[in-house]
PDB file of C-alpha atoms in Angstrom:
ATOM      1  CA  UNK X 915       0.000   0.000   0.000  1.00  0.00           C
ATOM      2  CA  UNK X 916       1.448   3.375  -0.930  1.00  0.00           C
ATOM      3  CA  UNK X 917      -0.097   6.744  -0.073  1.00  0.00           C
ATOM      4  CA  UNK X 918       1.482  10.078  -1.000  1.00  0.00           C
ATOM      5  CA  UNK X 919       2.043  12.583   1.752  1.00  0.00           C
ATOM      6  CA  UNK X 920       2.048  15.700  -0.412  1.00  0.00           C
ATOM      7  CA  UNK X 921       3.510  18.194   2.022  1.00  0.00           C
ATOM      8  CA  UNK X 922       6.477  16.024   2.974  1.00  0.00           C
ATOM      9  CA  UNK X 923       7.108  14.428  -0.413  1.00  0.00           C
ATOM     10  CA  UNK X 924       7.025  11.016   1.268  1.00  0.00           C
ATOM     11  CA  UNK X 925       5.114   7.803   0.705  1.00  0.00           C
ATOM     12  CA  UNK X 926       3.662   5.625   3.442  1.00  0.00           C
ATOM     13  CA  UNK X 927       4.704   2.045   2.719  1.00  0.00           C
ATOM     14  CA  UNK X 928       3.178  -0.983   4.416  1.00  0.00           C
ATOM     15  CA  UNK X 929       5.851  -3.635   4.619  1.00  0.00           C
ATOM     16  CA  UNK X 930       5.958  -7.214   5.916  1.00  0.00           C
ATOM     17  CA  UNK X 931       6.666  -6.141   9.476  1.00  0.00           C
ATOM     18  CA  UNK X 932       5.324  -2.616   9.769  1.00  0.00           C
ATOM     19  CA  UNK X 933       5.066   0.850   8.307  1.00  0.00           C
ATOM     20  CA  UNK X 934       7.872   2.940   6.906  1.00  0.00           C
ATOM     21  CA  UNK X 935       8.256   6.342   5.316  1.00  0.00           C
ATOM     22  CA  UNK X 936      10.012   6.386   1.970  1.00  0.00           C
ATOM     23  CA  UNK X 937      10.610   9.086  -0.645  1.00  0.00           C
ATOM     24  CA  UNK X 938       7.571   9.429  -2.870  1.00  0.00           C
ATOM     25  CA  UNK X 939       7.937   8.463  -6.510  1.00  0.00           C
ATOM     26  CA  UNK X 940       5.787   9.628  -9.356  1.00  0.00           C
ATOM     27  CA  UNK X 941       3.233   7.134 -10.630  1.00  0.00           C
ATOM     28  CA  UNK X 942       4.853   7.172 -14.071  1.00  0.00           C
ATOM     29  CA  UNK X 943       8.293   6.175 -12.771  1.00  0.00           C
ATOM     30  CA  UNK X 944       7.245   3.289 -10.528  1.00  0.00           C
ATOM     31  CA  UNK X 945       5.628   0.197 -11.971  1.00  0.00           C
ATOM     32  CA  UNK X 946       2.811  -1.445 -10.054  1.00  0.00           C
ATOM     33  CA  UNK X 947       4.919  -4.607  -9.710  1.00  0.00           C
ATOM     34  CA  UNK X 948       7.694  -2.786  -7.850  1.00  0.00           C
ATOM     35  CA  UNK X 949       5.195  -0.999  -5.569  1.00  0.00           C
ATOM     36  CA  UNK X 950       3.450  -4.188  -4.488  1.00  0.00           C
ATOM     37  CA  UNK X 951       5.190  -6.444  -1.989  1.00  0.00           C
ATOM     38  CA  UNK X 952       3.813  -9.947  -1.866  1.00  0.00           C
ATOM     39  CA  UNK X 953       3.657 -11.442   1.608  1.00  0.00           C
ATOM     40  CA  UNK X 954       2.817 -15.121   1.525  1.00  0.00           C
ATOM     41  CA  UNK X 955       0.409 -16.577   4.074  1.00  0.00           C
ATOM     42  CA  UNK X 956       2.097 -18.873   6.583  1.00  0.00           C
ATOM     43  CA  UNK X 957       2.034 -22.546   5.493  1.00  0.00           C
ATOM     44  CA  UNK X 958       2.768 -23.886   8.991  1.00  0.00           C
ATOM     45  CA  UNK X 959       2.515 -22.901  12.639  1.00  0.00           C
ATOM     46  CA  UNK X 960       5.369 -22.766  15.145  1.00  0.00           C
ATOM     47  CA  UNK X 961       3.082 -22.141  18.142  1.00  0.00           C
ATOM     48  CA  UNK X 962       4.193 -23.784  21.351  1.00  0.00           C
ATOM     49  CA  UNK X 963       7.398 -25.111  22.832  1.00  0.00           C
ATOM     50  CA  UNK X 964      10.030 -26.583  20.508  1.00  0.00           C
ATOM     51  CA  UNK X 965      13.784 -26.955  20.209  1.00  0.00           C
ATOM     52  CA  UNK X 966      16.498 -26.649  17.622  1.00  0.00           C
ATOM     53  CA  UNK X 967      20.142 -27.665  17.600  1.00  0.00           C
ATOM     54  CA  UNK X 968      22.582 -24.994  16.554  1.00  0.00           C
ATOM     55  CA  UNK X 969      25.728 -26.298  14.783  1.00  0.00           C
ATOM     56  CA  UNK X 970      25.318 -29.614  16.566  1.00  0.00           C
ATOM     57  CA  UNK X 971      26.443 -28.319  19.955  1.00  0.00           C
ATOM     58  CA  UNK X 972      23.829 -25.949  21.392  1.00  0.00           C
ATOM     59  CA  UNK X 973      20.182 -26.836  21.998  1.00  0.00           C
ATOM     60  CA  UNK X 974      17.859 -23.817  22.046  1.00  0.00           C
ATOM     61  CA  UNK X 975      14.354 -24.079  23.524  1.00  0.00           C
ATOM     62  CA  UNK X 976      11.715 -21.780  22.031  1.00  0.00           C
ATOM     63  CA  UNK X 977       8.322 -20.797  23.499  1.00  0.00           C
ATOM     64  CA  UNK X 978       6.505 -19.169  20.596  1.00  0.00           C
ATOM     65  CA  UNK X 979       3.140 -17.630  19.826  1.00  0.00           C
ATOM     66  CA  UNK X 980       2.321 -17.084  16.144  1.00  0.00           C
ATOM     67  CA  UNK X 981      -0.575 -14.813  15.198  1.00  0.00           C
ATOM     68  CA  UNK X 982      -2.845 -15.322  12.172  1.00  0.00           C
ATOM     69  CA  UNK X 983      -0.631 -13.165   9.929  1.00  0.00           C
ATOM     70  CA  UNK X 984       2.457 -15.207  10.813  1.00  0.00           C
ATOM     71  CA  UNK X 985       4.162 -12.781  13.232  1.00  0.00           C
ATOM     72  CA  UNK X 986       6.146 -14.413  16.033  1.00  0.00           C
ATOM     73  CA  UNK X 987       6.337 -13.508  19.716  1.00  0.00           C
ATOM     74  CA  UNK X 988       7.962 -15.321  22.616  1.00  0.00           C
ATOM     75  CA  UNK X 989      11.087 -16.356  24.442  1.00  0.00           C
ATOM     76  CA  UNK X 990      14.122 -18.557  23.978  1.00  0.00           C
ATOM     77  CA  UNK X 991      16.687 -20.171  26.273  1.00  0.00           C
ATOM     78  CA  UNK X 992      19.889 -22.214  26.162  1.00  0.00           C
ATOM     79  CA  UNK X 993      22.516 -23.131  28.752  1.00  0.00           C
ATOM     80  CA  UNK X 994      21.703 -20.323  31.182  1.00  0.00           C
ATOM     81  CA  UNK X 995      21.034 -17.594  28.607  1.00  0.00           C
ATOM     82  CA  UNK X 996      17.510 -16.342  28.016  1.00  0.00           C
ATOM     83  CA  UNK X 997      16.177 -14.231  25.188  1.00  0.00           C
ATOM     84  CA  UNK X 998      13.148 -12.528  23.724  1.00  0.00           C
ATOM     85  CA  UNK X 999      11.963 -12.630  20.132  1.00  0.00           C
ATOM     86  CA  UNK X1000      12.388  -9.010  19.021  1.00  0.00           C
ATOM     87  CA  UNK X1001      10.804  -9.598  15.615  1.00  0.00           C
ATOM     88  CA  UNK X1002       9.938 -12.556  13.457  1.00  0.00           C
ATOM     89  CA  UNK X1003       7.454 -14.141  11.096  1.00  0.00           C
ATOM     90  CA  UNK X1004       6.507 -17.175   9.084  1.00  0.00           C
ATOM     91  CA  UNK X1005       5.971 -16.275   5.419  1.00  0.00           C
ATOM     92  CA  UNK X1006       4.956 -19.159   3.194  1.00  0.00           C
ATOM     93  CA  UNK X1007       7.480 -21.956   3.879  1.00  0.00           C
ATOM     94  CA  UNK X1008      10.077 -19.530   5.296  1.00  0.00           C
ATOM     95  CA  UNK X1009      10.768 -18.347   8.842  1.00  0.00           C
ATOM     96  CA  UNK X1010      12.867 -15.560  10.274  1.00  0.00           C
ATOM     97  CA  UNK X1011      13.285 -14.228  13.780  1.00  0.00           C
ATOM     98  CA  UNK X1012      15.690 -12.151  15.842  1.00  0.00           C
ATOM     99  CA  UNK X1013      16.396 -13.068  19.464  1.00  0.00           C
ATOM    100  CA  UNK X1014      17.886 -10.559  21.887  1.00  0.00           C
ATOM    101  CA  UNK X1015      19.913 -12.695  24.312  1.00  0.00           C
ATOM    102  CA  UNK X1016      20.685 -11.887  27.970  1.00  0.00           C
ATOM    103  CA  UNK X1017      24.428 -12.236  27.235  1.00  0.00           C
ATOM    104  CA  UNK X1018      24.238  -9.261  24.820  1.00  0.00           C
ATOM    105  CA  UNK X1019      24.151 -11.247  21.564  1.00  0.00           C
ATOM    106  CA  UNK X1020      21.377 -10.607  19.028  1.00  0.00           C
ATOM    107  CA  UNK X1021      20.826 -13.706  16.922  1.00  0.00           C
ATOM    108  CA  UNK X1022      19.244 -13.376  13.481  1.00  0.00           C
ATOM    109  CA  UNK X1023      17.758 -16.721  12.393  1.00  0.00           C
ATOM    110  CA  UNK X1024      16.488 -17.486   8.892  1.00  0.00           C
ATOM    111  CA  UNK X1025      15.277 -20.817   7.605  1.00  0.00           C
ATOM    112  CA  UNK X1026      12.666 -22.801   5.757  1.00  0.00           C
ATOM    113  CA  UNK X1027      10.432 -25.831   6.070  1.00  0.00           C
ATOM    114  CA  UNK X1028      12.049 -28.823   4.382  1.00  0.00           C
ATOM    115  CA  UNK X1029      10.448 -31.876   2.754  1.00  0.00           C
ATOM    116  CA  UNK X1030      10.938 -33.716   6.074  1.00  0.00           C
ATOM    117  CA  UNK X1031       8.756 -31.005   7.749  1.00  0.00           C
ATOM    118  CA  UNK X1032      11.732 -29.830   9.887  1.00  0.00           C
ATOM    119  CA  UNK X1033      12.871 -26.228   9.972  1.00  0.00           C
ATOM    120  CA  UNK X1034      16.509 -25.541   9.185  1.00  0.00           C
ATOM    121  CA  UNK X1035      18.599 -22.545   8.323  1.00  0.00           C
ATOM    122  CA  UNK X1036      21.429 -20.256   9.326  1.00  0.00           C
ATOM    123  CA  UNK X1037      22.021 -17.748  12.084  1.00  0.00           C
ATOM    124  CA  UNK X1038      24.482 -15.008  12.866  1.00  0.00           C
ATOM    125  CA  UNK X1039      25.016 -12.528  15.691  1.00  0.00           C
ATOM    126  CA  UNK X1040      23.963  -9.043  14.573  1.00  0.00           C
ATOM    127  CA  UNK X1041      26.626  -7.601  16.933  1.00  0.00           C
ATOM    128  CA  UNK X1042      29.322  -9.893  15.491  1.00  0.00           C
ATOM    129  CA  UNK X1043      28.303 -10.955  11.945  1.00  0.00           C
ATOM    130  CA  UNK X1044      31.327 -13.249  11.542  1.00  0.00           C
ATOM    131  CA  UNK X1045      29.830 -15.477  14.262  1.00  0.00           C
ATOM    132  CA  UNK X1046      27.635 -17.783  12.158  1.00  0.00           C
ATOM    133  CA  UNK X1047      26.036 -21.206  12.623  1.00  0.00           C
ATOM    134  CA  UNK X1048      23.533 -23.636  11.104  1.00  0.00           C
ATOM    135  CA  UNK X1049      20.392 -24.778  12.943  1.00  0.00           C
ATOM    136  CA  UNK X1050      17.754 -27.510  12.587  1.00  0.00           C
ATOM    137  CA  UNK X1051      14.652 -28.298  14.637  1.00  0.00           C
ATOM    138  CA  UNK X1052      14.344 -31.564  16.524  1.00  0.00           C
ATOM    139  CA  UNK X1053      10.603 -31.850  15.748  1.00  0.00           C
ATOM    140  CA  UNK X1054       8.500 -31.544  12.626  1.00  0.00           C
ATOM    141  CA  UNK X1055       5.923 -28.860  11.800  1.00  0.00           C
TER     142      UNK X1055
END
């Protein structure tokens, strides 16, 4: 959705996770395809308590609530550290979430639902992007 704010020369853009202000573009210079973001309905639910193994050594326990649009809310824990989901969503067969951990790390997790119905993907610390790992759930969705 794009609405021109004439006095500020800005456009109100509804994105996958919220609203943003962006410079307005003339209707002639922006095609309808580039103005329209497609957000896919979630194909699975991650509601409840579940775990994933991160690079084979760390087991993370998630307590998640997923709303009807796919947005994620909840907490996470592993080996004494606790965290809160700062943002996240399920879009189609894909998942992403960011966990703010009590030890100061901010993990960004992205993944997808595989043919075996397990979630798997990659993660990195937003404060230290060179710190990366793979993850896979222990249960199916």
